[in-house]
Amino acid sequence: MSEPSEHIVIAGAGAAGLMAARELARAGRRVTILEARERCGGRIHPLPAAQFGDPADAGAEFVHGEAPVTRGLLREAGLSLQQVEGVRWSFDGASLSREDRHDPHEVELQAVLRDLKHDLTVADFLRRHFAGEEYARLRHSLGRMVEGYDAADPERASTLALREEWMDGGHSPQARIKGGYGALIDFMVAECRRRGVAIRLGCAVSAIEEAGGAVAVRCAGGDVLACDRVILTVPLPLLREIALPTRAREKAAAADDIGFGNVIKILLRFARPWWREREDDLADMTFLLSDETIPVWWTRYPDQHPLLTGWFGGPRTAELGDLDQQALIDAGLDSVAAILRLSREVIARDLVAAAAINWMHDPFARGAYSWATPQTRAAQTILARADGAVLFSGEALYRGRDMGTVEAALASGLETAGMILRG
C-alpha cells in the first residue's frame, strides 16, 4: 500500500496528466506536474476569443462518440455540449454535391471485415480484397478517411483497429463543448490546484534517473526534483528525447510499434458567413470534403459564427512541412476559392483573422495524435505495465475505439492513477 507522503511527478499538463494528478491528489498523494509549455492543455490549445470572436481550438475540438469520462467531467464543470449537425458536401474537382456516403460495395466490405480473423495493414487489406478497378471509389474513400480523419499511414495502420469505425460508416455522433476545450482544461487545472497539486510551467523534462530506490527528474533548465514515481504523459515522439533508466527505456522502445500522425489545422474568420449567401443549399453545411491542398473544411453550424476550419492530416502533411504560417493560410484560401469557385482575392476581402497550426512543428508535440498498427496492442500492454518507478500514460495507451482522442487521454490518466492507488 502506498504511503500518503508518496511524491509523484507527472511530466505533461495535458488531459492525461491533469486527470492523473487530480485523482492522485484527491487520494492524498503529493503531486507535482512539470509542463514544458508556458500553458496547460498540451494538444488542447484554445485560441484568443478576442481574435476569433468566439472560442476556437488550434488543437482538439470535437467530443467523439459516447466519451463517458469526458462527459462526466463536463457535468462536474457545469459545461454543456452542442451536437454537430448539418449536411456534408463534397467537391469532385468540378462541382459541389451533397456527399453520398453509400458505396455500392459497402455490403461486401462489411462482410469481409466481419470475417477478418488476422490483422493486416489497411493497404494490404485493400490490395488483398479490393484490388479491382471497380473498387477504386471505395479505396479512395477509405484511404481518405485513414489519412485525413485518423492521421494514419495506410501502409502501417491496423485494419482491425479501424473495423468498428468502418462498420458504422464513420457515423458516430460528434459534439463541441460550449466554450471550447479550453474551458474543460481551466476546470481541471483549478481542481488540481485546489487539491494541492503544484504545477510548474516552462519545465521540460530531459532525464529521469533512478538509483538506490531514489528517483530524480531533471528539467532542461537544470532544475532537479526528487520523487518516488514519475508518470510520463508526453506525446510519443518526445519519449525518444528523454534519458530514461534502463527498465523504462526498454519499455519505451515499444512506442515504435504505435503510430503517431500529424495534422495541419487552418482557421479563417470572416466578417460574415458568405458561403451561405453564395449557395442557398450551403446554409446548413457542416463538413466540406475535397481533394484540394487543404482537403477538409467545416463550419460551426448550427452556430452561425463566420469561421471556416481547414484540416489536413496524415503522412502527406510532410508535403507542406516547409511552409510557414502565412503560406499555409494562403494555401487554405486557395483551397476554399477552388472549391467554391471564387477568386482568392474576393474571399480574402472578408477575412478578419486567420491562424495556421502545423503540429509537427510544435517542439513539445511533434505531431497530433496516435493510431494503431497491427503491433500496437502488444506495445500498449508493455507500456501500461505498472512495474518500476516510471509509468507511461496518455491517449496512445488507450485500447478502445477512441484511441487518439481527448477521451482516450482522460481515460488513460484515470487508469494510471488507479493502478498507483491500488498499489
Tab-separated table of N, CA and C in Angstrom, residues 129-216:
chain	number	residue	atom	x	y	z
A	129	HIS	N	-8.175	-7.694	-50.879
A	129	HIS	CA	-9.615	-7.943	-51.025
A	129	HIS	C	-10.325	-7.011	-52.013
A	130	PHE	N	-9.743	-5.834	-52.307
A	130	PHE	CA	-10.461	-4.850	-53.130
A	130	PHE	C	-9.519	-4.200	-54.140
A	131	ALA	N	-8.817	-5.040	-54.885
A	131	ALA	CA	-7.797	-4.522	-55.801
A	131	ALA	C	-8.350	-4.097	-57.148
A	132	GLY	N	-9.533	-4.587	-57.532
A	132	GLY	CA	-10.052	-4.327	-58.865
A	132	GLY	C	-10.421	-2.872	-59.110
A	133	GLU	N	-10.491	-2.511	-60.389
A	133	GLU	CA	-10.829	-1.143	-60.767
A	133	GLU	C	-12.211	-0.758	-60.273
A	134	GLU	N	-13.116	-1.742	-60.173
A	134	GLU	CA	-14.474	-1.442	-59.718
A	134	GLU	C	-14.510	-0.964	-58.270
A	135	TYR	N	-13.406	-1.188	-57.541
A	135	TYR	CA	-13.343	-0.757	-56.146
A	135	TYR	C	-12.582	0.563	-55.957
A	136	ALA	N	-12.295	1.258	-57.041
A	136	ALA	CA	-11.469	2.470	-56.955
A	136	ALA	C	-12.078	3.507	-56.017
A	137	ARG	N	-13.393	3.704	-56.120
A	137	ARG	CA	-14.040	4.697	-55.264
A	137	ARG	C	-13.954	4.279	-53.790
A	138	LEU	N	-14.149	2.996	-53.528
A	138	LEU	CA	-14.064	2.501	-52.164
A	138	LEU	C	-12.657	2.693	-51.600
A	139	ARG	N	-11.643	2.361	-52.383
A	139	ARG	CA	-10.256	2.533	-51.923
A	139	ARG	C	-9.961	4.001	-51.651
A	140	HIS	N	-10.433	4.869	-52.520
A	140	HIS	CA	-10.197	6.298	-52.335
A	140	HIS	C	-10.871	6.797	-51.054
A	141	SER	N	-12.112	6.381	-50.843
A	141	SER	CA	-12.858	6.821	-49.666
A	141	SER	C	-12.207	6.347	-48.380
A	142	LEU	N	-11.813	5.069	-48.338
A	142	LEU	CA	-11.189	4.542	-47.131
A	142	LEU	C	-9.809	5.156	-46.908
A	143	GLY	N	-9.063	5.333	-47.986
A	143	GLY	CA	-7.746	5.960	-47.854
A	143	GLY	C	-7.842	7.379	-47.338
A	144	ARG	N	-8.848	8.116	-47.831
A	144	ARG	CA	-9.046	9.494	-47.369
A	144	ARG	C	-9.413	9.520	-45.885
A	145	MET	N	-10.236	8.559	-45.452
A	145	MET	CA	-10.617	8.512	-44.044
A	145	MET	C	-9.420	8.170	-43.161
A	146	VAL	N	-8.617	7.185	-43.576
A	146	VAL	CA	-7.472	6.760	-42.771
A	146	VAL	C	-6.453	7.888	-42.641
A	147	GLU	N	-6.133	8.532	-43.748
A	147	GLU	CA	-5.126	9.593	-43.712
A	147	GLU	C	-5.678	10.872	-43.096
A	148	GLY	N	-6.883	11.251	-43.505
A	148	GLY	CA	-7.414	12.540	-43.062
A	148	GLY	C	-7.994	12.516	-41.674
A	149	TYR	N	-8.866	11.553	-41.386
A	149	TYR	CA	-9.545	11.505	-40.084
A	149	TYR	C	-8.648	10.900	-39.012
A	150	ASP	N	-7.994	9.766	-39.348
A	150	ASP	CA	-7.175	9.078	-38.359
A	150	ASP	C	-5.726	9.558	-38.350
A	151	ALA	N	-5.345	10.424	-39.296
A	151	ALA	CA	-3.971	10.942	-39.405
A	151	ALA	C	-2.963	9.809	-39.511
A	152	ALA	N	-3.364	8.703	-40.143
A	152	ALA	CA	-2.555	7.493	-40.157
A	152	ALA	C	-1.998	7.200	-41.547
A	153	ASP	N	-0.998	6.328	-41.575
A	153	ASP	CA	-0.385	5.866	-42.808
A	153	ASP	C	-1.025	4.528	-43.187
A	154	PRO	N	-1.739	4.432	-44.319
A	154	PRO	CA	-2.387	3.169	-44.696
A	154	PRO	C	-1.419	1.995	-44.805
A	155	GLU	N	-0.145	2.278	-45.063
A	155	GLU	CA	0.837	1.199	-45.160
A	155	GLU	C	1.210	0.623	-43.791
A	156	ARG	N	0.802	1.304	-42.701
A	156	ARG	CA	1.121	0.812	-41.353
A	156	ARG	C	-0.111	0.655	-40.476
A	157	ALA	N	-1.208	1.305	-40.802
A	157	ALA	CA	-2.377	1.328	-39.923
A	157	ALA	C	-3.078	-0.029	-39.871
A	158	SER	N	-3.597	-0.342	-38.685
A	158	SER	CA	-4.273	-1.614	-38.440
A	158	SER	C	-5.703	-1.603	-38.967
A	159	THR	N	-6.066	-2.635	-39.735
A	159	THR	CA	-7.443	-2.761	-40.209
A	159	THR	C	-8.382	-3.146	-39.073
A	160	LEU	N	-7.972	-4.066	-38.212
A	160	LEU	CA	-8.838	-4.481	-37.113
A	160	LEU	C	-9.139	-3.316	-36.170
A	161	ALA	N	-8.170	-2.438	-35.964
A	161	ALA	CA	-8.399	-1.295	-35.081
A	161	ALA	C	-9.419	-0.327	-35.660
A	162	LEU	N	-9.535	-0.301	-36.987
A	162	LEU	CA	-10.452	0.621	-37.648
A	162	LEU	C	-11.770	-0.045	-38.035
A	163	ARG	N	-11.881	-1.348	-37.787
A	163	ARG	CA	-13.043	-2.095	-38.271
A	163	ARG	C	-14.362	-1.523	-37.760
A	164	GLU	N	-14.435	-1.243	-36.470
A	164	GLU	CA	-15.697	-0.750	-35.917
A	164	GLU	C	-16.076	0.595	-36.523
A	165	GLU	N	-15.083	1.443	-36.707
A	165	GLU	CA	-15.328	2.755	-37.325
A	165	GLU	C	-15.874	2.590	-38.739
A	166	TRP	N	-15.309	1.660	-39.498
A	166	TRP	CA	-15.768	1.443	-40.873
A	166	TRP	C	-17.138	0.786	-40.907
A	167	MET	N	-17.412	-0.078	-39.946
A	167	MET	CA	-18.684	-0.805	-39.956
A	167	MET	C	-19.871	0.135	-39.790
A	168	ASP	N	-19.678	1.244	-39.061
A	168	ASP	CA	-20.802	2.180	-38.917
A	168	ASP	C	-20.680	3.355	-39.879
A	169	GLY	N	-19.726	3.270	-40.808
A	169	GLY	CA	-19.591	4.293	-41.845
A	169	GLY	C	-19.111	5.638	-41.331
A	170	GLY	N	-18.471	5.645	-40.156
A	170	GLY	CA	-17.992	6.906	-39.588
A	170	GLY	C	-19.115	7.799	-39.107
A	171	HIS	N	-20.237	7.186	-38.688
A	171	HIS	CA	-21.423	7.958	-38.317
A	171	HIS	C	-21.536	8.203	-36.818
A	172	SER	N	-20.501	7.939	-36.029
A	172	SER	CA	-20.622	8.148	-34.583
A	172	SER	C	-20.870	9.629	-34.307
A	173	PRO	N	-21.673	9.944	-33.289
A	173	PRO	CA	-22.022	11.344	-33.029
A	173	PRO	C	-20.807	12.172	-32.625
A	174	GLN	N	-20.849	13.440	-32.989
A	174	GLN	CA	-19.790	14.365	-32.610
A	174	GLN	C	-20.429	15.616	-32.010
A	175	ALA	N	-19.696	16.221	-31.102
A	175	ALA	CA	-20.200	17.428	-30.442
A	175	ALA	C	-19.031	18.350	-30.131
A	176	ARG	N	-19.367	19.591	-29.817
A	176	ARG	CA	-18.379	20.554	-29.337
A	176	ARG	C	-18.761	21.002	-27.935
A	177	ILE	N	-17.755	21.318	-27.142
A	177	ILE	CA	-18.005	21.872	-25.813
A	177	ILE	C	-18.331	23.356	-25.975
A	178	LYS	N	-19.427	23.783	-25.406
A	178	LYS	CA	-19.746	25.214	-25.432
A	178	LYS	C	-18.713	25.943	-24.572
A	179	GLY	N	-17.955	26.803	-25.211
A	179	GLY	CA	-16.832	27.439	-24.534
A	179	GLY	C	-15.503	26.830	-24.925
A	180	GLY	N	-15.550	25.727	-25.685
A	180	GLY	CA	-14.331	25.102	-26.179
A	180	GLY	C	-13.662	24.209	-25.148
A	181	TYR	N	-12.719	23.396	-25.621
A	181	TYR	CA	-11.987	22.503	-24.730
A	181	TYR	C	-11.201	23.267	-23.672
A	182	GLY	N	-10.839	24.507	-23.978
A	182	GLY	CA	-10.093	25.303	-23.003
A	182	GLY	C	-10.844	25.462	-21.697
A	183	ALA	N	-12.182	25.521	-21.765
A	183	ALA	CA	-12.983	25.655	-20.543
A	183	ALA	C	-12.849	24.413	-19.671
A	184	LEU	N	-12.758	23.229	-20.300
A	184	LEU	CA	-12.575	21.998	-19.535
A	184	LEU	C	-11.186	21.948	-18.909
A	185	ILE	N	-10.165	22.369	-19.651
A	185	ILE	CA	-8.810	22.417	-19.095
A	185	ILE	C	-8.742	23.380	-17.918
A	186	ASP	N	-9.385	24.544	-18.052
A	186	ASP	CA	-9.397	25.510	-16.938
A	186	ASP	C	-10.004	24.884	-15.687
A	187	PHE	N	-11.077	24.123	-15.854
A	187	PHE	CA	-11.709	23.452	-14.719
A	187	PHE	C	-10.750	22.447	-14.086
A	188	MET	N	-10.073	21.649	-14.897
A	188	MET	CA	-9.177	20.626	-14.367
A	188	MET	C	-7.959	21.243	-13.666
A	189	VAL	N	-7.431	22.310	-14.228
A	189	VAL	CA	-6.298	22.999	-13.586
A	189	VAL	C	-6.721	23.552	-12.231
A	190	ALA	N	-7.896	24.182	-12.187
A	190	ALA	CA	-8.386	24.723	-10.916
A	190	ALA	C	-8.602	23.606	-9.902
A	191	GLU	N	-9.139	22.467	-10.352
A	191	GLU	CA	-9.340	21.317	-9.469
A	191	GLU	C	-8.007	20.819	-8.911
A	192	CYS	N	-7.017	20.702	-9.776
A	192	CYS	CA	-5.701	20.231	-9.331
A	192	CYS	C	-5.105	21.174	-8.287
A	193	ARG	N	-5.143	22.457	-8.582
A	193	ARG	CA	-4.546	23.424	-7.639
A	193	ARG	C	-5.306	23.453	-6.327
A	194	ARG	N	-6.617	23.322	-6.404
A	194	ARG	CA	-7.424	23.320	-5.184
A	194	ARG	C	-7.058	22.151	-4.287
A	195	ARG	N	-6.614	21.072	-4.900
A	195	ARG	CA	-6.259	19.879	-4.138
A	195	ARG	C	-4.770	19.806	-3.828
A	196	GLY	N	-4.056	20.895	-4.083
A	196	GLY	CA	-2.665	20.972	-3.668
A	196	GLY	C	-1.635	20.553	-4.695
A	197	VAL	N	-2.039	20.304	-5.926
A	197	VAL	CA	-1.078	19.926	-6.967
A	197	VAL	C	-0.231	21.140	-7.331
A	198	ALA	N	1.079	20.947	-7.353
A	198	ALA	CA	1.988	22.008	-7.798
A	198	ALA	C	2.185	21.880	-9.302
A	199	ILE	N	1.944	22.953	-10.036
A	199	ILE	CA	2.101	22.936	-11.495
A	199	ILE	C	3.226	23.905	-11.851
A	200	ARG	N	4.279	23.363	-12.426
A	200	ARG	CA	5.432	24.186	-12.816
A	200	ARG	C	5.504	24.256	-14.331
A	201	LEU	N	5.306	25.451	-14.858
A	201	LEU	CA	5.333	25.662	-16.304
A	201	LEU	C	6.749	25.966	-16.770
A	202	GLY	N	6.986	25.789	-18.069
A	202	GLY	CA	8.297	26.082	-18.635
A	202	GLY	C	9.375	25.135	-18.147
A	203	CYS	N	8.999	23.923	-17.818
A	203	CYS	CA	9.955	22.947	-17.275
A	203	CYS	C	9.869	21.662	-18.094
A	204	ALA	N	10.692	21.549	-19.125
A	204	ALA	CA	10.704	20.371	-19.997
A	204	ALA	C	11.583	19.291	-19.382
A	205	VAL	N	11.014	18.121	-19.162
A	205	VAL	CA	11.769	17.016	-18.574
A	205	VAL	C	12.786	16.505	-19.594
A	206	SER	N	14.047	16.432	-19.182
A	206	SER	CA	15.106	15.965	-20.082
A	206	SER	C	15.662	14.611	-19.669
A	207	ALA	N	15.541	14.254	-18.376
A	207	ALA	CA	16.100	12.980	-17.920
A	207	ALA	C	15.412	12.535	-16.641
A	208	ILE	N	15.333	11.221	-16.472
A	208	ILE	CA	14.865	10.627	-15.224
A	208	ILE	C	15.948	9.650	-14.784
A	209	GLU	N	16.371	9.783	-13.539
A	209	GLU	CA	17.446	8.940	-13.020
A	209	GLU	C	16.934	8.161	-11.824
A	210	GLU	N	17.377	6.919	-11.725
A	210	GLU	CA	16.925	6.048	-10.651
A	210	GLU	C	18.142	5.344	-10.068
A	211	ALA	N	18.337	5.488	-8.765
A	211	ALA	CA	19.483	4.854	-8.108
A	211	ALA	C	19.158	4.616	-6.635
A	212	GLY	N	19.371	3.393	-6.188
A	212	GLY	CA	19.175	3.075	-4.780
A	212	GLY	C	17.780	3.353	-4.270
A	213	GLY	N	16.776	3.182	-5.134
A	213	GLY	CA	15.399	3.426	-4.713
A	213	GLY	C	14.976	4.871	-4.780
A	214	ALA	N	15.912	5.767	-5.091
A	214	ALA	CA	15.591	7.192	-5.210
A	214	ALA	C	15.413	7.553	-6.685
A	215	VAL	N	14.474	8.468	-6.950
A	215	VAL	CA	14.200	8.905	-8.320
A	215	VAL	C	14.433	10.403	-8.419
A	216	ALA	N	15.114	10.828	-9.473
A	216	ALA	CA	15.350	12.252	-9.711
A	216	ALA	C	14.890	12.603	-11.115
